[in-house]
Amino acid sequence: MTASLPLSGFRVGVTAARKVDEQISLLERRGAEVEWAPALSLDPNQIDDAQLRASTEEVLSRPVDMFLATTGIGMKSWFRASERWGLLPDLLSSLGSAEILARGPKSVGALRRQGLRELWAPESECFEDVLEHLRGRSLEGLRIVVQEHGQSLSMVAHALRRQGADVTTVTVYRVEAASDLEPMFKLIDLVADRALDAVTFTSAPAVAALMDAAGPTGRREELVGAFQADVVASCVGPVTAAAFEMWGVPTIYPDRSRLTAMVKQLELELPSRRSGLTLELVGGHQLLLHGDDVLLDGHEVRLSPAPAAVLHALVANPGNVVARPALLAMLPSGTAGSEHAVEMAVARLRAALGTRAVQTVVKRGYRLAVAQ
C-alpha cells in the first residue's frame, strides 16, 4: 500500500516552525519520510510590546500619505495590540486616509477584515515589485509608513528616502533562529551528503537561518552545491524563493503560495526527476531531461557546461522568471563574472533548443517557454 503512494521512497527535510504538524502530515500521507529541523524559533514572532506601542504612537502623531503592508500575520498582530491599547480606531482612521499598497493576499485579507482597502498589490507577492511600482513616481514630501515583515527593511526605507519620502518603519515582530541548532546541523549534513531528496521552506528568514547555521559547520559550499545539483529546494512562494537567489540555488514554488500547493508540487516533481523530466515547449517541441542527458524531440542535444547550467536553473522553475544574478551564480567556476556571461550562455542554449525556447523578461531575467 505504502509503495503506491506518490512520495514513497523519498526523504524530505522540513524547516518550518509554524504549521509544522500540518506540513509533516501532508508529506507523510503521500508516503514521504520526513526529517524535521526548525530553522526558526518555535515561537518565531517575537513582539516587543513597548517598542510597537511607541512606533504606533509615532505613526499616529502625523498624517500618513502612504502605507505599505507586507505580511498578514504582522498586520493582524499590530491590530490586536492596538485594540488592547485602545488605539485601534485611531490607527484604522490614520491608515484609512492613506494610499495603501499591500505585498500579497495575506496582508490584503488582514486589511480588508478591518475595513481597509488596498489601492494596489503585485501579482508576484514580491516586495521588490512594490518598490518598482513606486520607482517612477515622485515621493517628495510624502510620509510613508512601512510595516516590516520580521526582518529589517532598512534598505527599503533608504531607497524610499532617496526618492524624497519621509519614511517611518514599524517593527511588529522579529523572527529569531531556533534555540536548539542540533536538528539544523543534522539537516545540513544530510543535504550536503545528498541524503535528502528535497527540503521545504515557508519563509525567507528560514533560508537565511539555514545558510547562517551552515557557515560554522564548514559545509556551506557543499550545501549550496547539493541544492544546485541533486536536492530540491521547495519554497512556498516567490518571496521565499528569492532568498536563495544570492546563493545561486534554483528553487521550485507553486503558483499559489499555499502549503498544500507546495506539497502537491513536490508530489509531481520528485517522481518526475527520478524517472526523467519531460516538458512541452512552445512550438510543439518536447524536452526530456534525465540526469545529464538532454533530448529535444527525441534527438540528443549536446550542451557545454555554461548553457547546461542555465538550462537546469530554468527547468527547476519552468515558465517562471529566473533572475540574471541567480543564473550567473549557477555558471561553472572560471566563467567570466559578469552578466554578459549569462547572455552568452543563454544565446548558446537558444542555438541548441530554438530561439523561442528561452524568453527574455526585460529588467528581470529569463524563463523557459513552456506550453500552457
Short mmCIF file of C-alpha atoms in Angstrom, two decimals:
data_model
loop_
_atom_site.label_atom_id
_atom_site.label_comp_id
_atom_site.label_asym_id
_atom_site.label_seq_id
_atom_site.Cartn_x
_atom_site.Cartn_y
_atom_site.Cartn_z
CA MET A 1 0.00 0.00 0.00
CA THR A 2 2.74 2.46 1.03
CA ALA A 3 4.77 1.72 -2.11
CA SER A 4 1.93 3.03 -4.27
CA LEU A 5 1.95 6.48 -2.62
CA PRO A 6 3.47 9.24 -4.79
CA LEU A 7 6.29 10.16 -2.38
CA SER A 8 7.16 6.63 -1.24
CA GLY A 9 10.93 6.23 -1.15
CA PHE A 10 11.59 9.97 -0.93
CA ARG A 11 13.13 11.72 2.07
CA VAL A 12 12.11 15.33 2.63
CA GLY A 13 13.52 17.89 5.08
CA VAL A 14 11.14 20.37 6.70
CA THR A 15 12.43 23.68 8.11
CA ALA A 16 9.14 25.24 9.23
CA ALA A 17 8.38 26.23 12.80
CA ARG A 18 4.74 27.22 12.20
CA LYS A 19 2.04 24.82 10.93
CA VAL A 20 4.67 22.09 11.00
CA ASP A 21 2.26 19.32 12.07
CA GLU A 22 0.07 20.07 9.06
CA GLN A 23 3.02 20.05 6.66
CA ILE A 24 4.53 16.84 8.02
CA SER A 25 1.11 15.17 7.87
CA LEU A 26 0.65 16.23 4.23
CA LEU A 27 4.03 14.76 3.31
CA GLU A 28 3.71 11.53 5.31
CA ARG A 29 0.23 10.84 3.94
CA ARG A 30 1.86 10.83 0.50
CA GLY A 31 4.49 8.34 1.65
CA ALA A 32 7.47 10.63 2.32
CA GLU A 33 9.96 10.10 5.12
CA VAL A 34 10.29 13.45 6.91
CA GLU A 35 13.30 14.98 8.66
CA TRP A 36 12.19 17.99 10.74
CA ALA A 37 14.72 20.69 11.62
CA PRO A 38 13.12 24.03 12.56
CA ALA A 39 15.24 26.87 11.23
CA LEU A 40 13.47 29.47 13.38
CA SER A 41 12.29 29.66 16.96
CA LEU A 42 9.16 27.63 17.71
CA ASP A 43 7.79 30.98 18.89
CA PRO A 44 9.05 32.83 15.81
CA ASN A 45 7.11 36.06 16.04
CA GLN A 46 8.78 37.94 18.87
CA ILE A 47 6.85 41.14 19.63
CA ASP A 48 8.41 43.93 21.67
CA ASP A 49 5.23 45.41 23.11
CA ALA A 50 6.77 48.67 24.33
CA GLN A 51 8.59 49.28 21.05
CA LEU A 52 5.50 48.51 18.98
CA ARG A 53 3.35 50.88 21.03
CA ALA A 54 5.95 53.64 20.67
CA SER A 55 6.01 53.06 16.90
CA THR A 56 2.21 53.12 16.76
CA GLU A 57 2.07 56.43 18.60
CA GLU A 58 4.69 57.79 16.19
CA VAL A 59 2.51 56.73 13.25
CA LEU A 60 -0.49 58.48 14.82
CA SER A 61 1.43 61.67 15.55
CA ARG A 62 1.20 62.94 11.96
CA PRO A 63 -0.95 62.27 8.85
CA VAL A 64 0.09 59.27 6.73
CA ASP A 65 0.16 59.67 2.95
CA MET A 66 1.04 56.09 2.02
CA PHE A 67 1.11 52.77 3.87
CA LEU A 68 2.99 49.64 2.73
CA ALA A 69 1.65 46.41 4.28
CA THR A 70 3.92 43.38 3.96
CA THR A 71 2.52 40.39 5.93
CA GLY A 72 -0.86 39.16 7.08
CA ILE A 73 0.39 37.93 10.45
CA GLY A 74 2.15 41.24 11.03
CA MET A 75 -0.97 43.27 10.30
CA LYS A 76 -3.17 41.04 12.48
CA SER A 77 -0.68 41.26 15.37
CA TRP A 78 -0.49 45.04 15.05
CA PHE A 79 -4.27 45.41 15.00
CA ARG A 80 -4.67 43.11 18.04
CA ALA A 81 -2.05 45.04 20.03
CA SER A 82 -3.59 48.39 19.07
CA GLU A 83 -7.01 47.18 20.18
CA ARG A 84 -5.53 46.16 23.54
CA TRP A 85 -4.11 49.67 23.97
CA GLY A 86 -7.36 51.33 22.87
CA LEU A 87 -5.63 52.76 19.79
CA LEU A 88 -7.23 50.64 17.06
CA PRO A 89 -9.88 53.19 15.95
CA ASP A 90 -7.23 55.88 15.61
CA LEU A 91 -4.88 53.54 13.73
CA LEU A 92 -7.59 52.44 11.29
CA SER A 93 -8.57 56.05 10.71
CA SER A 94 -4.95 57.05 10.07
CA LEU A 95 -4.22 54.19 7.67
CA GLY A 96 -7.63 54.50 6.03
CA SER A 97 -6.88 58.04 4.90
CA ALA A 98 -3.64 56.91 3.24
CA GLU A 99 -2.89 55.26 -0.09
CA ILE A 100 -2.41 51.58 0.81
CA LEU A 101 -0.16 49.19 -1.10
CA ALA A 102 -0.07 45.55 0.01
CA ARG A 103 2.57 42.93 -0.80
CA GLY A 104 0.23 39.96 -1.19
CA PRO A 105 -3.13 38.30 -0.49
CA LYS A 106 -2.50 37.61 3.21
CA SER A 107 -1.83 41.25 4.03
CA VAL A 108 -4.78 42.22 1.79
CA GLY A 109 -7.03 39.87 3.78
CA ALA A 110 -5.89 41.29 7.12
CA LEU A 111 -6.53 44.84 5.91
CA ARG A 112 -9.97 44.10 4.48
CA ARG A 113 -11.11 42.40 7.68
CA GLN A 114 -10.64 45.78 9.34
CA GLY A 115 -12.45 47.65 6.56
CA LEU A 116 -9.28 48.92 4.87
CA ARG A 117 -8.84 48.65 1.10
CA GLU A 118 -5.57 48.43 -0.75
CA LEU A 119 -5.12 50.51 -3.88
CA TRP A 120 -2.67 48.06 -5.45
CA ALA A 121 -0.91 44.75 -4.81
CA PRO A 122 1.52 42.90 -7.12
CA GLU A 123 0.58 39.52 -8.54
CA SER A 124 4.10 38.30 -7.73
CA GLU A 125 3.70 38.91 -3.95
CA CYS A 126 7.27 40.30 -4.06
CA PHE A 127 8.09 43.47 -2.15
CA GLU A 128 10.61 44.37 -4.86
CA ASP A 129 7.68 44.79 -7.25
CA VAL A 130 6.02 47.19 -4.80
CA LEU A 131 9.20 49.30 -4.94
CA GLU A 132 9.28 49.02 -8.74
CA HIS A 133 5.68 50.26 -8.79
CA LEU A 134 6.79 53.36 -6.87
CA ARG A 135 10.06 53.92 -8.71
CA GLY A 136 8.68 56.16 -11.42
CA ARG A 137 6.62 58.31 -9.03
CA SER A 138 7.55 61.48 -7.22
CA LEU A 139 7.53 60.75 -3.49
CA GLU A 140 8.91 64.13 -2.49
CA GLY A 141 7.48 65.19 0.87
CA LEU A 142 5.17 62.15 1.23
CA ARG A 143 5.03 60.45 4.59
CA ILE A 144 5.25 56.68 4.05
CA VAL A 145 4.74 54.09 6.79
CA VAL A 146 6.29 50.66 6.14
CA GLN A 147 5.29 47.57 8.13
CA GLU A 148 8.35 45.36 8.46
CA HIS A 149 7.97 41.61 7.94
CA GLY A 150 10.12 40.01 10.63
CA GLN A 151 13.38 41.22 9.12
CA SER A 152 14.65 44.76 8.85
CA LEU A 153 13.53 46.73 5.81
CA SER A 154 16.06 49.49 6.42
CA MET A 155 17.32 49.27 2.82
CA VAL A 156 13.75 49.72 1.57
CA ALA A 157 13.33 52.76 3.79
CA HIS A 158 16.64 54.13 2.49
CA ALA A 159 15.54 53.67 -1.14
CA LEU A 160 12.26 55.49 -0.49
CA ARG A 161 14.06 58.33 1.31
CA ARG A 162 16.29 58.75 -1.72
CA GLN A 163 13.10 59.47 -3.67
CA GLY A 164 12.28 62.23 -1.20
CA ALA A 165 9.87 60.38 1.10
CA ASP A 166 9.59 60.80 4.86
CA VAL A 167 9.67 57.15 5.99
CA THR A 168 8.53 55.58 9.27
CA THR A 169 9.12 51.83 9.74
CA VAL A 170 7.01 49.78 12.14
CA THR A 171 8.62 46.64 13.54
CA VAL A 172 5.65 44.49 14.54
CA TYR A 173 7.70 41.39 15.24
CA ARG A 174 11.13 39.87 14.75
CA VAL A 175 11.95 36.30 13.83
CA GLU A 176 14.75 34.54 15.69
CA ALA A 177 16.82 31.47 14.88
CA ALA A 178 15.95 28.20 16.61
CA SER A 179 17.36 27.92 20.12
CA ASP A 180 18.42 24.28 19.54
CA LEU A 181 20.57 24.14 16.40
CA GLU A 182 21.39 20.41 16.52
CA PRO A 183 18.48 19.40 14.23
CA MET A 184 19.57 22.12 11.77
CA PHE A 185 23.19 20.92 11.84
CA LYS A 186 21.96 17.38 11.13
CA LEU A 187 19.85 18.67 8.22
CA ILE A 188 22.86 20.49 6.78
CA ASP A 189 24.86 17.25 6.85
CA LEU A 190 22.01 15.33 5.22
CA VAL A 191 21.71 17.88 2.38
CA ALA A 192 25.48 18.13 1.87
CA ASP A 193 25.69 14.31 1.75
CA ARG A 194 22.81 14.18 -0.77
CA ALA A 195 20.84 12.03 1.71
CA LEU A 196 17.63 14.06 1.19
CA ASP A 197 15.59 14.43 -1.99
CA ALA A 198 14.12 17.84 -1.09
CA VAL A 199 13.88 20.43 1.67
CA THR A 200 10.85 22.68 2.14
CA PHE A 201 10.96 26.35 3.11
CA THR A 202 7.98 28.51 4.09
CA SER A 203 9.73 31.82 4.82
CA ALA A 204 12.73 33.82 3.65
CA PRO A 205 14.15 34.07 7.22
CA ALA A 206 14.29 30.27 7.34
CA VAL A 207 16.54 30.28 4.27
CA ALA A 208 18.80 32.90 5.89
CA ALA A 209 18.89 30.91 9.15
CA LEU A 210 19.92 27.74 7.30
CA MET A 211 22.76 29.49 5.49
CA ASP A 212 23.89 31.18 8.71
CA ALA A 213 23.93 27.83 10.51
CA ALA A 214 25.85 26.20 7.65
CA GLY A 215 28.73 28.69 7.96
CA PRO A 216 30.24 27.40 11.24
CA THR A 217 29.89 23.77 10.09
CA GLY A 218 32.28 24.40 7.21
CA ARG A 219 29.84 22.75 4.82
CA ARG A 220 28.05 25.76 3.34
CA GLU A 221 29.64 25.31 -0.11
CA GLU A 222 28.71 21.62 -0.09
CA LEU A 223 25.17 22.55 0.97
CA VAL A 224 24.80 25.05 -1.87
CA GLY A 225 26.32 22.58 -4.33
CA ALA A 226 23.84 19.88 -3.30
CA PHE A 227 20.90 22.25 -3.77
CA GLN A 228 22.26 23.27 -7.15
CA ALA A 229 22.55 19.68 -8.34
CA ASP A 230 20.62 16.97 -6.52
CA VAL A 231 18.46 18.25 -3.65
CA VAL A 232 15.30 20.20 -4.48
CA ALA A 233 14.78 23.50 -2.63
CA SER A 234 10.97 23.63 -2.43
CA CYS A 235 9.58 27.03 -1.46
CA VAL A 236 6.04 28.06 -0.58
CA GLY A 237 6.17 31.09 -2.88
CA PRO A 238 8.32 33.60 -4.79
CA VAL A 239 9.25 35.69 -1.72
CA THR A 240 10.82 32.68 -0.01
CA ALA A 241 12.44 31.56 -3.28
CA ALA A 242 14.03 34.99 -3.76
CA ALA A 243 16.11 34.42 -0.60
CA PHE A 244 18.01 31.70 -2.49
CA GLU A 245 18.95 33.94 -5.43
CA MET A 246 22.12 35.30 -3.83
CA TRP A 247 23.33 31.71 -3.38
CA GLY A 248 22.59 30.69 -6.96
CA VAL A 249 20.23 27.95 -5.81
CA PRO A 250 17.40 27.01 -8.20
CA THR A 251 14.05 26.61 -6.49
CA ILE A 252 10.57 25.39 -7.24
CA TYR A 253 7.41 27.03 -5.91
CA PRO A 254 3.70 26.72 -6.74
CA ASP A 255 1.55 29.31 -8.49
CA ARG A 256 -0.39 29.87 -5.25
CA SER A 257 1.65 30.50 -2.10
CA ARG A 258 -0.05 27.82 -0.03
CA LEU A 259 1.27 24.87 1.97
CA THR A 260 -0.94 22.30 0.24
CA ALA A 261 0.07 23.60 -3.20
CA MET A 262 3.76 23.32 -2.29
CA VAL A 263 3.36 19.69 -1.19
CA LYS A 264 1.31 18.81 -4.28
CA GLN A 265 4.05 20.29 -6.46
CA LEU A 266 6.62 18.07 -4.73
CA GLU A 267 4.30 15.12 -5.27
CA LEU A 268 4.76 15.63 -9.02
CA GLU A 269 8.30 17.00 -9.06
CA LEU A 270 10.23 14.31 -7.17
CA PRO A 271 8.93 11.25 -9.07
CA SER A 272 9.43 13.06 -12.41
CA ARG A 273 13.05 13.84 -11.52
CA ARG A 274 13.73 10.25 -10.66
CA SER A 275 12.20 8.91 -13.88
CA GLY A 276 13.31 11.78 -16.11
CA LEU A 277 11.61 15.14 -16.64
CA THR A 278 9.56 15.84 -19.76
CA LEU A 279 8.47 19.37 -20.66
CA GLU A 280 6.33 20.60 -23.53
CA LEU A 281 7.84 23.76 -25.01
CA VAL A 282 6.14 26.40 -27.14
CA GLY A 283 6.00 25.45 -30.78
CA GLY A 284 5.09 21.85 -30.02
CA HIS A 285 8.61 20.71 -29.06
CA GLN A 286 9.24 18.15 -26.30
CA LEU A 287 12.23 18.49 -23.98
CA LEU A 288 13.38 15.44 -21.97
CA LEU A 289 15.98 15.61 -19.21
CA HIS A 290 17.32 12.52 -17.49
CA GLY A 291 20.46 13.05 -15.44
CA ASP A 292 22.93 14.85 -17.69
CA ASP A 293 21.17 13.74 -20.88
CA VAL A 294 19.07 16.28 -22.81
CA LEU A 295 16.80 15.28 -25.68
CA LEU A 296 14.75 17.62 -27.90
CA ASP A 297 12.01 15.86 -29.85
CA GLY A 298 13.89 12.59 -29.28
CA HIS A 299 17.24 13.87 -30.54
CA GLU A 300 20.22 14.24 -28.23
CA VAL A 301 21.30 17.81 -27.53
CA ARG A 302 24.92 18.35 -26.52
CA LEU A 303 25.47 21.35 -24.28
CA SER A 304 28.67 22.79 -22.89
CA PRO A 305 28.74 23.38 -19.09
CA ALA A 306 27.54 27.03 -19.11
CA PRO A 307 24.34 26.62 -21.20
CA ALA A 308 23.68 23.30 -19.42
CA ALA A 309 23.81 25.11 -16.05
CA VAL A 310 21.39 27.75 -17.33
CA LEU A 311 19.03 25.07 -18.64
CA HIS A 312 18.93 23.23 -15.30
CA ALA A 313 18.21 26.50 -13.46
CA LEU A 314 15.35 27.35 -15.85
CA VAL A 315 13.95 23.81 -15.75
CA ALA A 316 13.74 24.00 -11.96
CA ASN A 317 11.08 26.70 -12.45
CA PRO A 318 9.53 26.10 -15.88
CA GLY A 319 7.62 29.15 -17.05
CA ASN A 320 8.84 31.29 -14.14
CA VAL A 321 11.45 34.03 -14.32
CA VAL A 322 14.96 33.28 -13.07
CA ALA A 323 16.94 36.44 -12.35
CA ARG A 324 20.25 37.09 -14.11
CA PRO A 325 22.26 37.19 -10.83
CA ALA A 326 20.86 33.75 -9.92
CA LEU A 327 21.85 32.37 -13.33
CA LEU A 328 25.30 33.95 -13.05
CA ALA A 329 25.83 32.21 -9.72
CA MET A 330 24.92 28.89 -11.36
CA LEU A 331 27.59 29.14 -14.07
CA PRO A 332 30.66 26.91 -13.68
CA SER A 333 33.62 28.35 -11.83
CA GLY A 334 36.06 30.05 -14.18
CA THR A 335 33.26 31.56 -16.26
CA ALA A 336 33.55 35.35 -16.67
CA GLY A 337 31.98 37.01 -13.66
CA SER A 338 29.55 39.34 -15.40
CA GLU A 339 26.02 39.16 -16.70
CA HIS A 340 27.47 39.12 -20.21
CA ALA A 341 28.48 35.52 -19.46
CA VAL A 342 24.81 34.75 -18.76
CA GLU A 343 23.79 36.33 -22.07
CA MET A 344 26.36 34.22 -23.93
CA ALA A 345 25.19 31.03 -22.19
CA VAL A 346 21.55 31.86 -23.00
CA ALA A 347 22.48 32.53 -26.64
CA ARG A 348 24.15 29.10 -26.90
CA LEU A 349 21.15 27.45 -25.23
CA ARG A 350 18.81 29.12 -27.73
CA ALA A 351 21.02 27.94 -30.58
CA ALA A 352 20.62 24.38 -29.29
CA LEU A 353 16.92 24.40 -28.39
CA GLY A 354 15.50 27.09 -30.69
CA THR A 355 15.25 30.84 -30.25
CA ARG A 356 11.72 30.68 -28.78
CA ALA A 357 12.66 28.17 -26.07
CA VAL A 358 14.11 30.80 -23.73
CA GLN A 359 12.25 34.08 -23.27
CA THR A 360 13.78 37.33 -22.05
CA VAL A 361 11.82 39.20 -19.38
CA VAL A 362 13.04 42.79 -19.53
CA LYS A 363 14.86 44.02 -16.40
CA ARG A 364 14.21 40.71 -14.64
CA GLY A 365 15.83 37.70 -16.29
CA TYR A 366 14.87 34.69 -18.40
CA ARG A 367 12.32 31.90 -18.38
CA LEU A 368 11.84 28.59 -20.15
CA ALA A 369 8.94 28.97 -22.59
CA VAL A 370 6.75 26.00 -21.69
CA ALA A 371 3.44 25.35 -23.44
CA GLN A 372 0.40 26.45 -21.45
#
